[in-house]
Structure formats: C-alpha cells, structure tokens
mmCIF file of C-alpha atoms and ligand atoms in Angstrom:
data_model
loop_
_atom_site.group_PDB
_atom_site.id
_atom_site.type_symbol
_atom_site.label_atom_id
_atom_site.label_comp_id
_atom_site.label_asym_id
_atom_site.label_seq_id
_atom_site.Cartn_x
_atom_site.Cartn_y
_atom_site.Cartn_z
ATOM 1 C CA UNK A 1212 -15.638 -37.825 62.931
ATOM 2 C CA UNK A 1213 -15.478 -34.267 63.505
ATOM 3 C CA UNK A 1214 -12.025 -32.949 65.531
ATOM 4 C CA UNK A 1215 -12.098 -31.765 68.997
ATOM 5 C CA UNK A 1216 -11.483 -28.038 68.977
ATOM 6 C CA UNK A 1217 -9.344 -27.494 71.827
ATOM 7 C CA UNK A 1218 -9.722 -23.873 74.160
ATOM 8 C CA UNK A 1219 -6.757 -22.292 75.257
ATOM 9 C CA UNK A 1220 -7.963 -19.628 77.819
ATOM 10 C CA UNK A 1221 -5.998 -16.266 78.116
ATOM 11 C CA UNK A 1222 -5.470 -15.317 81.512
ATOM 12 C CA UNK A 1223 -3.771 -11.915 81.210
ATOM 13 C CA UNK A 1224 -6.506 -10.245 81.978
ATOM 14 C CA UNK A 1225 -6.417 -11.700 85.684
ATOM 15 C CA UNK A 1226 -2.445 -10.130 85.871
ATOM 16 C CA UNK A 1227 -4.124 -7.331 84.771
ATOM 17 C CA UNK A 1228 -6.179 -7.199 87.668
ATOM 18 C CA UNK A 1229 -3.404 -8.219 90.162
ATOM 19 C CA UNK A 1230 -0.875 -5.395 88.979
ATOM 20 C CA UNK A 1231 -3.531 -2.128 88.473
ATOM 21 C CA UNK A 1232 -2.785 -2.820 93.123
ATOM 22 C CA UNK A 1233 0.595 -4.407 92.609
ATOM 23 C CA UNK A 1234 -0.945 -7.344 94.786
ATOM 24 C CA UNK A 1235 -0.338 -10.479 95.107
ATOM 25 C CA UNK A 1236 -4.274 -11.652 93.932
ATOM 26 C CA UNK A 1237 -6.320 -12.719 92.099
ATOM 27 C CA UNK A 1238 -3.699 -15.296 91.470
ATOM 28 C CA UNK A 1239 -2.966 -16.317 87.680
ATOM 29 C CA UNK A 1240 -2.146 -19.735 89.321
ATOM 30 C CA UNK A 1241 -5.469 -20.070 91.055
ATOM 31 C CA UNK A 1242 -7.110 -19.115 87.517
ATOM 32 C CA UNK A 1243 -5.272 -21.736 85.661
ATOM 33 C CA UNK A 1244 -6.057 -24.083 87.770
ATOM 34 C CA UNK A 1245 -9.945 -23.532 87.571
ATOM 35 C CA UNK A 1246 -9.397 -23.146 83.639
ATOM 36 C CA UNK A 1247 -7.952 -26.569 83.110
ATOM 37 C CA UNK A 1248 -10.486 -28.230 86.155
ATOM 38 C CA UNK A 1249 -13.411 -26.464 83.633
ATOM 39 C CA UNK A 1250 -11.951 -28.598 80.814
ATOM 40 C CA UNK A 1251 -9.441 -26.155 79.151
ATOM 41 C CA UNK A 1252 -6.780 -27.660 77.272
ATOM 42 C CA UNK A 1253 -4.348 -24.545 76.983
ATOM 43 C CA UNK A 1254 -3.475 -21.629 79.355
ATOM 44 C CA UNK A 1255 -2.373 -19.011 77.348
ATOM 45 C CA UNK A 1256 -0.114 -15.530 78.583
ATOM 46 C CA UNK A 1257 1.122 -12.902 76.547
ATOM 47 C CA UNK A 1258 4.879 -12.105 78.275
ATOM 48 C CA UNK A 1259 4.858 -8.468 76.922
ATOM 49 C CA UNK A 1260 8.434 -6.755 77.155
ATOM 50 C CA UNK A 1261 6.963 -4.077 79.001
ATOM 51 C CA UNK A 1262 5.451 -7.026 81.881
ATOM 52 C CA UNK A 1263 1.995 -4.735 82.331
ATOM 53 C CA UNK A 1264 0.167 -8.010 83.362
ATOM 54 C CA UNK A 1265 1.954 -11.537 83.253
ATOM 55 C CA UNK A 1266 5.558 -11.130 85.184
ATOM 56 C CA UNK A 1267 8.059 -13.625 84.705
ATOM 57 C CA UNK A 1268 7.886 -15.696 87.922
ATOM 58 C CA UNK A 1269 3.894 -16.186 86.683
ATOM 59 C CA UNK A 1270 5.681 -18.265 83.538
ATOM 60 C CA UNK A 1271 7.689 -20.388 85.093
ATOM 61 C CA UNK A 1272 5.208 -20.854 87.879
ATOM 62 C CA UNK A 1273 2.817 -21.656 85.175
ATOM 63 C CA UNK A 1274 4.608 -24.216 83.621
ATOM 64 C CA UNK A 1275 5.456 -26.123 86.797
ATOM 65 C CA UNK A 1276 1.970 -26.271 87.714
ATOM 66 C CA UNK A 1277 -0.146 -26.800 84.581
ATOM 67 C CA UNK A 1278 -1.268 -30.090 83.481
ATOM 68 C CA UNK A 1279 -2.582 -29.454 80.241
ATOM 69 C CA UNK A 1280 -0.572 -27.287 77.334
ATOM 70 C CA UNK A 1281 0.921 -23.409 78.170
ATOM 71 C CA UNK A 1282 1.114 -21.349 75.202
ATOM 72 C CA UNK A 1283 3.546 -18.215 75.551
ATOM 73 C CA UNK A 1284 2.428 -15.398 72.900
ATOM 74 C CA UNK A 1285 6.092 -12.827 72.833
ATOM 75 C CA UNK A 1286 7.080 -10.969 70.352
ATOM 76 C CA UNK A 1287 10.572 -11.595 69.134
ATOM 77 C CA UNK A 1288 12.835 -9.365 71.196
ATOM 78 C CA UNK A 1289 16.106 -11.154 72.095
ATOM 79 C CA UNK A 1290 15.095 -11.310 75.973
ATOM 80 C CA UNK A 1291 11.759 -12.572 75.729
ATOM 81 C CA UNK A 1292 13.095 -15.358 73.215
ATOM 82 C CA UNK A 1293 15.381 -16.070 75.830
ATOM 83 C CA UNK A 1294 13.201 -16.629 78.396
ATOM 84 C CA UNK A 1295 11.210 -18.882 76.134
ATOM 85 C CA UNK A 1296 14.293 -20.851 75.618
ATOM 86 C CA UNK A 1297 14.358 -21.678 79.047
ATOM 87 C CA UNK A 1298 10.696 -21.676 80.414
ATOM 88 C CA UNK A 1299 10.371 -24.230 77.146
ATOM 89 C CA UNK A 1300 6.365 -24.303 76.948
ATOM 90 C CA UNK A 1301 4.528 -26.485 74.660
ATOM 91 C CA UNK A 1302 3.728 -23.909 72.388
ATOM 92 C CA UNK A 1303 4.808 -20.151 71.452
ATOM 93 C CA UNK A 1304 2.635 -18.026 69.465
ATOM 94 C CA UNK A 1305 4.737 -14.986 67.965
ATOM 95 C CA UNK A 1306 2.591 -11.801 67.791
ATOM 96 C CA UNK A 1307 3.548 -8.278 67.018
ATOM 97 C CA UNK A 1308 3.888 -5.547 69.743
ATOM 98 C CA UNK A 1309 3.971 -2.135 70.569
ATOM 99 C CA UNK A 1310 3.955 -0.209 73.341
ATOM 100 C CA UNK A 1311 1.222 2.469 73.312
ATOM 101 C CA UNK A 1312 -1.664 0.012 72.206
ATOM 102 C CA UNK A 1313 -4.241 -1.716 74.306
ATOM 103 C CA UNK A 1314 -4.155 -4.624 73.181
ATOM 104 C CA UNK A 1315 -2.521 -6.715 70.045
ATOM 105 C CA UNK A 1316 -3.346 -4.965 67.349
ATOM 106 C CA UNK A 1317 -3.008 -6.801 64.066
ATOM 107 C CA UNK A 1318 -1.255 -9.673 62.821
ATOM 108 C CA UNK A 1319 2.430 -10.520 62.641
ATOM 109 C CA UNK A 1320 3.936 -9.030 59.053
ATOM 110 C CA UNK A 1321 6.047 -11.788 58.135
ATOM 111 C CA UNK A 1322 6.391 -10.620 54.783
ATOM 112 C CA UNK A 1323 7.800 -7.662 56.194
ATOM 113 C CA UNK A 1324 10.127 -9.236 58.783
ATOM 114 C CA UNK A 1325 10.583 -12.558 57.503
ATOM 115 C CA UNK A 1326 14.364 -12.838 58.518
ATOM 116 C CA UNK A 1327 13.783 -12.215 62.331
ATOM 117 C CA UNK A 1328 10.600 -14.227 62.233
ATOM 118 C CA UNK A 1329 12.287 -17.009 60.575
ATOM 119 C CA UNK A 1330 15.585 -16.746 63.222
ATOM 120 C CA UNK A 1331 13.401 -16.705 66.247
ATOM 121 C CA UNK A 1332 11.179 -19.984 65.267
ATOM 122 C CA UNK A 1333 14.791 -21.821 64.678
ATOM 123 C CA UNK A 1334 15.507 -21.002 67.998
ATOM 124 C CA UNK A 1335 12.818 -21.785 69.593
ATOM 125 C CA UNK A 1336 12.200 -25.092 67.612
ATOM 126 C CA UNK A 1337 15.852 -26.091 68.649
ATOM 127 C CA UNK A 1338 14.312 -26.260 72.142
ATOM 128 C CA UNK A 1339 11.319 -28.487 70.702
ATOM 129 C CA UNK A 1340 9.043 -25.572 71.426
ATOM 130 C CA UNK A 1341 6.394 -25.658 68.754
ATOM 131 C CA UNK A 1342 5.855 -22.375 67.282
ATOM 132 C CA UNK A 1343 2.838 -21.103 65.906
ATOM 133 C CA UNK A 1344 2.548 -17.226 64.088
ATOM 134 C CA UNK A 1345 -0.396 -14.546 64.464
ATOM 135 C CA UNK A 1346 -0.915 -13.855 61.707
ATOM 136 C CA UNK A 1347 -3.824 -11.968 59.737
ATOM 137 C CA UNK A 1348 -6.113 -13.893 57.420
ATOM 138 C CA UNK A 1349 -4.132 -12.933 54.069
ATOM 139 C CA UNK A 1350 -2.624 -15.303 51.952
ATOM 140 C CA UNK A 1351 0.516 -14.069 51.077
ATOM 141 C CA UNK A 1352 1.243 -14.269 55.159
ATOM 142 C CA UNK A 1353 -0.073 -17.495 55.076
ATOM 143 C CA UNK A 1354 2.643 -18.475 52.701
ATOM 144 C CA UNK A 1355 5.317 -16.520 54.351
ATOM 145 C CA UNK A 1356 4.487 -17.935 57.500
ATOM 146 C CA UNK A 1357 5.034 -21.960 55.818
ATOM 147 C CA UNK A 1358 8.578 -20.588 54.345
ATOM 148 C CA UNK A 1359 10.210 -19.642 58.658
ATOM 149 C CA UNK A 1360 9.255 -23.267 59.053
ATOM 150 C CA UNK A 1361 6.766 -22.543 61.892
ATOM 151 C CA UNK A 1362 4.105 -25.942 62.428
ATOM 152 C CA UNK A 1363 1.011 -23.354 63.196
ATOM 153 C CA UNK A 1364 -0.232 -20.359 62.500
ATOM 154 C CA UNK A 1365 -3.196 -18.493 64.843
ATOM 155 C CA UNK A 1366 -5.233 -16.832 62.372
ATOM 156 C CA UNK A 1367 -6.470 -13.558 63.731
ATOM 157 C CA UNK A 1368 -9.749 -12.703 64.155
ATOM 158 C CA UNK A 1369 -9.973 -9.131 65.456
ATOM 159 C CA UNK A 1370 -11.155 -7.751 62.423
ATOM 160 C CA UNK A 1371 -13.738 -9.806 61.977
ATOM 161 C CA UNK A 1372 -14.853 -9.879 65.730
ATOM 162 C CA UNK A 1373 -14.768 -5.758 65.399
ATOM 163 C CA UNK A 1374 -16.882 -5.248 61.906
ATOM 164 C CA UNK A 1375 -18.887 -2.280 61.643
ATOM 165 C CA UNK A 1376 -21.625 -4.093 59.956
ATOM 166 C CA UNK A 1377 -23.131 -7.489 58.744
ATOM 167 C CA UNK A 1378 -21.799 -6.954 55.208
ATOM 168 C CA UNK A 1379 -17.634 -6.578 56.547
ATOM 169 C CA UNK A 1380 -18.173 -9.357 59.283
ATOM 170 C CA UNK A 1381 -19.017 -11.513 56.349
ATOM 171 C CA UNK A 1382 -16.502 -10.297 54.040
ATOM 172 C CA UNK A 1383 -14.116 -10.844 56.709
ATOM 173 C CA UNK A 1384 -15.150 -14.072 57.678
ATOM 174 C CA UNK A 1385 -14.640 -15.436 54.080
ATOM 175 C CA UNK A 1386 -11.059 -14.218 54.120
ATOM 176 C CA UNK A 1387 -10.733 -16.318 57.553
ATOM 177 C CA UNK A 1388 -12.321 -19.224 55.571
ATOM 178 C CA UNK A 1389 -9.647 -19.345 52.323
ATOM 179 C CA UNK A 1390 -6.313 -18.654 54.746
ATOM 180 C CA UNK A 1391 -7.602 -21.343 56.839
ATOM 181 C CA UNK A 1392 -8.208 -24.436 53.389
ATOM 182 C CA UNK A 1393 -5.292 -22.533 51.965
ATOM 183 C CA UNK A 1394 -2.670 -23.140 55.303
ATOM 184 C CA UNK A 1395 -4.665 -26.379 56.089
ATOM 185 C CA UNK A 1396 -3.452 -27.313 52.145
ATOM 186 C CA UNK A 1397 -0.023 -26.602 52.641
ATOM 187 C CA UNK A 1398 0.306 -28.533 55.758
ATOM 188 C CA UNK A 1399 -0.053 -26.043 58.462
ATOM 189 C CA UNK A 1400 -2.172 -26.310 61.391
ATOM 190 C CA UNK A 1401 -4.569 -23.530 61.853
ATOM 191 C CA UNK A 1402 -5.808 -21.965 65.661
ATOM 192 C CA UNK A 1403 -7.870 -18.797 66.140
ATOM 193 C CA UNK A 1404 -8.163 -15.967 68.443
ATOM 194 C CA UNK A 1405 -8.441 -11.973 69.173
ATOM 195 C CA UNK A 1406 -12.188 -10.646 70.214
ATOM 196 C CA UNK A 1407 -13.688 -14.087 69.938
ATOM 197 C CA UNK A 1408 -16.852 -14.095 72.726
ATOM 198 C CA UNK A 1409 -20.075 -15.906 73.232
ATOM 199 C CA UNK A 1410 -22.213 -14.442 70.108
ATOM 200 C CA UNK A 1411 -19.652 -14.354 67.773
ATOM 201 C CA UNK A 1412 -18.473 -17.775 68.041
ATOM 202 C CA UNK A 1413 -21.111 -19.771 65.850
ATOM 203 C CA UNK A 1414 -19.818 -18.088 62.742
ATOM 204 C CA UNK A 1415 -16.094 -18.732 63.950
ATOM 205 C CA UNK A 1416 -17.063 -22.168 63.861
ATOM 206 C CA UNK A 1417 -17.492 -22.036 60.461
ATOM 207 C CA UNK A 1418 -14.276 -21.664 59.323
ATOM 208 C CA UNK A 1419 -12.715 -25.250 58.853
ATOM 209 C CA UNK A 1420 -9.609 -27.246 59.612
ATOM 210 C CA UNK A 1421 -9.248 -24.958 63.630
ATOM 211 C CA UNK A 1422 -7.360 -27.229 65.742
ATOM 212 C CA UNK A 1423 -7.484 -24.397 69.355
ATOM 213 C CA UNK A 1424 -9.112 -21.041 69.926
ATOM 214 C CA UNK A 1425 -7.547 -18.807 72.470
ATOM 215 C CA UNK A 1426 -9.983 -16.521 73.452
ATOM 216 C CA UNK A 1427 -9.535 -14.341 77.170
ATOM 217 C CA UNK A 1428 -11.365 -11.111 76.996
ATOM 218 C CA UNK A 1429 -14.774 -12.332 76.844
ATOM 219 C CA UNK A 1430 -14.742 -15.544 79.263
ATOM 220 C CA UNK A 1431 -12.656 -12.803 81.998
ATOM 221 C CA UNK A 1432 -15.553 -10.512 81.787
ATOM 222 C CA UNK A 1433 -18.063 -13.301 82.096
ATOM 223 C CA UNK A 1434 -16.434 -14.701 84.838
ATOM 224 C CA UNK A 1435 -17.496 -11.822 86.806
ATOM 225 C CA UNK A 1436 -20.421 -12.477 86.849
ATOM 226 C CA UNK A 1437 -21.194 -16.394 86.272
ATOM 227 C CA UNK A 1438 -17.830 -17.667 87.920
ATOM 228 C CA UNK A 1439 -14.536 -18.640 86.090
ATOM 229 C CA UNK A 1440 -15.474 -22.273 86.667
ATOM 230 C CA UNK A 1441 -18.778 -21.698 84.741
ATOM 231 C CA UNK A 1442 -17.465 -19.109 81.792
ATOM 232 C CA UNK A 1443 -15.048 -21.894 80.849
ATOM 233 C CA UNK A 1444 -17.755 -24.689 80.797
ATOM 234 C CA UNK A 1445 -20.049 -22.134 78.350
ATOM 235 C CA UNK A 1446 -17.802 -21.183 76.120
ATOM 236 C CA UNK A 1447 -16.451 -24.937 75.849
ATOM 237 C CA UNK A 1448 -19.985 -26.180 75.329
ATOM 238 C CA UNK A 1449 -20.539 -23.913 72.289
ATOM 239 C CA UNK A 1450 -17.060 -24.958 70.812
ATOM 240 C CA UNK A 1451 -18.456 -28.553 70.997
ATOM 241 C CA UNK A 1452 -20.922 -27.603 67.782
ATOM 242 C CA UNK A 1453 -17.633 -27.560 65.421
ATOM 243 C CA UNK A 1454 -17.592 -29.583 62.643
ATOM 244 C CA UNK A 1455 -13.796 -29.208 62.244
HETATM 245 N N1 PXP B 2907 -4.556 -14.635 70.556
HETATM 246 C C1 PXP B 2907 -3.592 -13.678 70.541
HETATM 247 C C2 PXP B 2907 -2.388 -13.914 69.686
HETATM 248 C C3 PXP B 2907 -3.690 -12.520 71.336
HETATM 249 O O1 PXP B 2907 -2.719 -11.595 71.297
HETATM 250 C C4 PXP B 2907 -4.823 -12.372 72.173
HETATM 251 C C5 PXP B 2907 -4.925 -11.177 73.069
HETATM 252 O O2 PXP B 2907 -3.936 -11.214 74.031
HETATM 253 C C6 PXP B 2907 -5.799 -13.394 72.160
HETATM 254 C C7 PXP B 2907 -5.655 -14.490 71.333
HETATM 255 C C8 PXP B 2907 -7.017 -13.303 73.027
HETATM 256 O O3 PXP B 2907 -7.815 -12.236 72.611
HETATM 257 P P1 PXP B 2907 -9.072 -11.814 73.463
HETATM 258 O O4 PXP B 2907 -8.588 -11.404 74.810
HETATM 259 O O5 PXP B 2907 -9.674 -10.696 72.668
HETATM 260 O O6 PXP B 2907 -9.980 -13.013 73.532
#
C-alpha cells in the first residue's frame, strides 16, 4: 500500500504579513488552525535569530494550540537551541542562515560543520525532539547527516524548483531521486521542501521513500486568492497521487 505523504504547511509567510504593520493580524494562530482543519498534518515556522516574521510568543503559542505535529526549522545558534529545548516541538529541522538573504538559501553543510551540527541534534534529542537536517540532495551530506545521529533529513528542493530549463530540472531531480534510495538505505527518513508549488509537484512525487513535504510560499500566495481553507485542500489532493 502506498504511504501517506504527510503536508506540513509553512506559515511564515502570514508573520510576514503581520510584522511589515507590526500588528497584531493576520494571526499565525488563526492560520494554523485553518491548516490543520484543511487536513494538514504539520505547521511548520522558521524561528530566524533575527525574528523578521515568527516571534517567540507565536512558538509557544503554537505548540499549546496545535493538534497535529509543529516543526521548528532554527539554525543552530545557542539561543534559538535554547528555546527549542524548552518549546520541545515534535520535530526540528536545522537549516542554515544568514542574514542578508530572502529566504533559505541552500542546504545545511554538514560536512563543513559537522561538530556543531552533531552537538545541537544531541541536545535537542536529549529533550526527545526529533531532529531532521536540510540538507541538499548530495550524497556525501546525506552520509554526514546519518553520522550527527539525526532520524530525518529534509532534502531540499530549491534547486530543482528554480531550474533554468527542462534539461537542469531533470538533472536535478535525479540527484533528489539517489539521496532520497541512498538515505532511505541507510535508515533515514526522507521529507522535502523549498519552492515546491502546484505545477511542480507531480515530478516531486516522483522521488521515492518522502514521508512530509513542507511547502509555504506557494499555498500563502494561493490563499489569496482561493482561501487558506481551499489552498490546503489542493495542494493535499495532488499529494494524494504519491506512490511513496
Ligand atoms: N523547508 C525549509 C527547510 C525551508 O527553509 C522553507 C522556507 O522557509 C520551506 C521548507 C518552505 O519553502 P517554500 O516557502 O518555498 O515553500
């Protein structure tokens, strides 16, 4: 029988919203609600150490309110990890961050920073917080990722959602395709997400062995127009083709 890919919705981009008027709406709280009422599993924030969207009162808030899963993406600077420690979500996704870009950029190097990527997933799997590492679809990371002990990884898929042509979307799909059999063979479990939206996600399905997708940019902007309610409900009707 084919597995049930799960969504995890990003809501950042409502924060986003709410503090370009430092107001108090749209609420993050609200939008979680409809999310999980729509039939998402996750709600997913990005805590960023410079708080441009989600604040910390929206965490805890989140967490005492959610029924389903909250995944907190943070980088690993001693106060965020902190916070994690405490706000204890079901998940943490570790993700790379600086200042000056947009959005996340690229995937974790844990290759490159293996020690403090392997320190912060011991602490935060001493609070039986499962932690999963964005990584991009390369193998060496892959195996990097297995060695700091974290249970996941979230395989990235800007690069592919952002290819110039046919020819480097398929290239780059292929490369999401082997880090996904190769984690999925050494007992990882595999999610997705950066750029995915509602054309691109048929070939995202094709890459096996996905267990959640956390996609926010595209159901957001959809929202505006079709409803929160109903961008969830789309976008969780075309994840229901997966094979797994
Ligand atoms: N996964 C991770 C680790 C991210 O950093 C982001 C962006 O915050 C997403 C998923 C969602 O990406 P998008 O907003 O492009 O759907």
């Amino acid at each position: 029988m084919a597995k049930k890919l799960l969504l995890g919705v990003n809501i950042d981009h409502i924060a986003t919203l709410r503090q370009a008027r430092l107001e108090k709406f749209p609420s993050v709280i609200q939008a979680a609600r409809v999310c999980e009422k729509a039939g998402a599993a996750q709600i997913t924030v990005h805590l960023r150490e410079d708080r441009r969207h989600i604040q910390d009162h929206d965490v805890f808030e989140l967490k005492r309110i959610i029924s389903g899963q909250l995944n907190l993406e943070m980088a690993c600077y001693d106060e965020i990890v902190n916070i994690a420690c405490r706000l204890r979500p079901r998940q943490a996704t570790l993700v790379p961050e600086k200042r000056r870009e947009v959005t996340t950029e690229g995937g974790l190097d844990v290759v490159k920073n293996f020690n403090a990527v392997a320190g912060t997933v011991e602490k935060l799997q001493k609070k039986k917080i499962r932690v999963s590492l964005f990584i991009d679809p390369d193998l060496e990371q892959v195996e990097m990722a297995l060695r700091t002990g974290a249970e996941f990884i979230e395989l990235h898929t800007g690069s592919f959602a952002n290819a110039a042509s046919k020819a480097k979307a398929q290239k780059e799909l292929m490369k999401l395709i082997d880090a996904s059999v190769f984690a999925n063979a050494l007992g990882l479990g595999v999610n997705a997400g950066h750029g995915i939206d509602y054309n691109n996600i048929k070939s995202i399905l094709k890459i096996p062995h996905m267990h959640e997708l956390n996609i926010g940019f595209s159901i957001i902007a959809e929202s505006l127009f079709i409803g929160l309610d109903k961008a969830v409900k789309k976008m969780i009707k075309l994840m229901k083709q997966y094979k797994g």
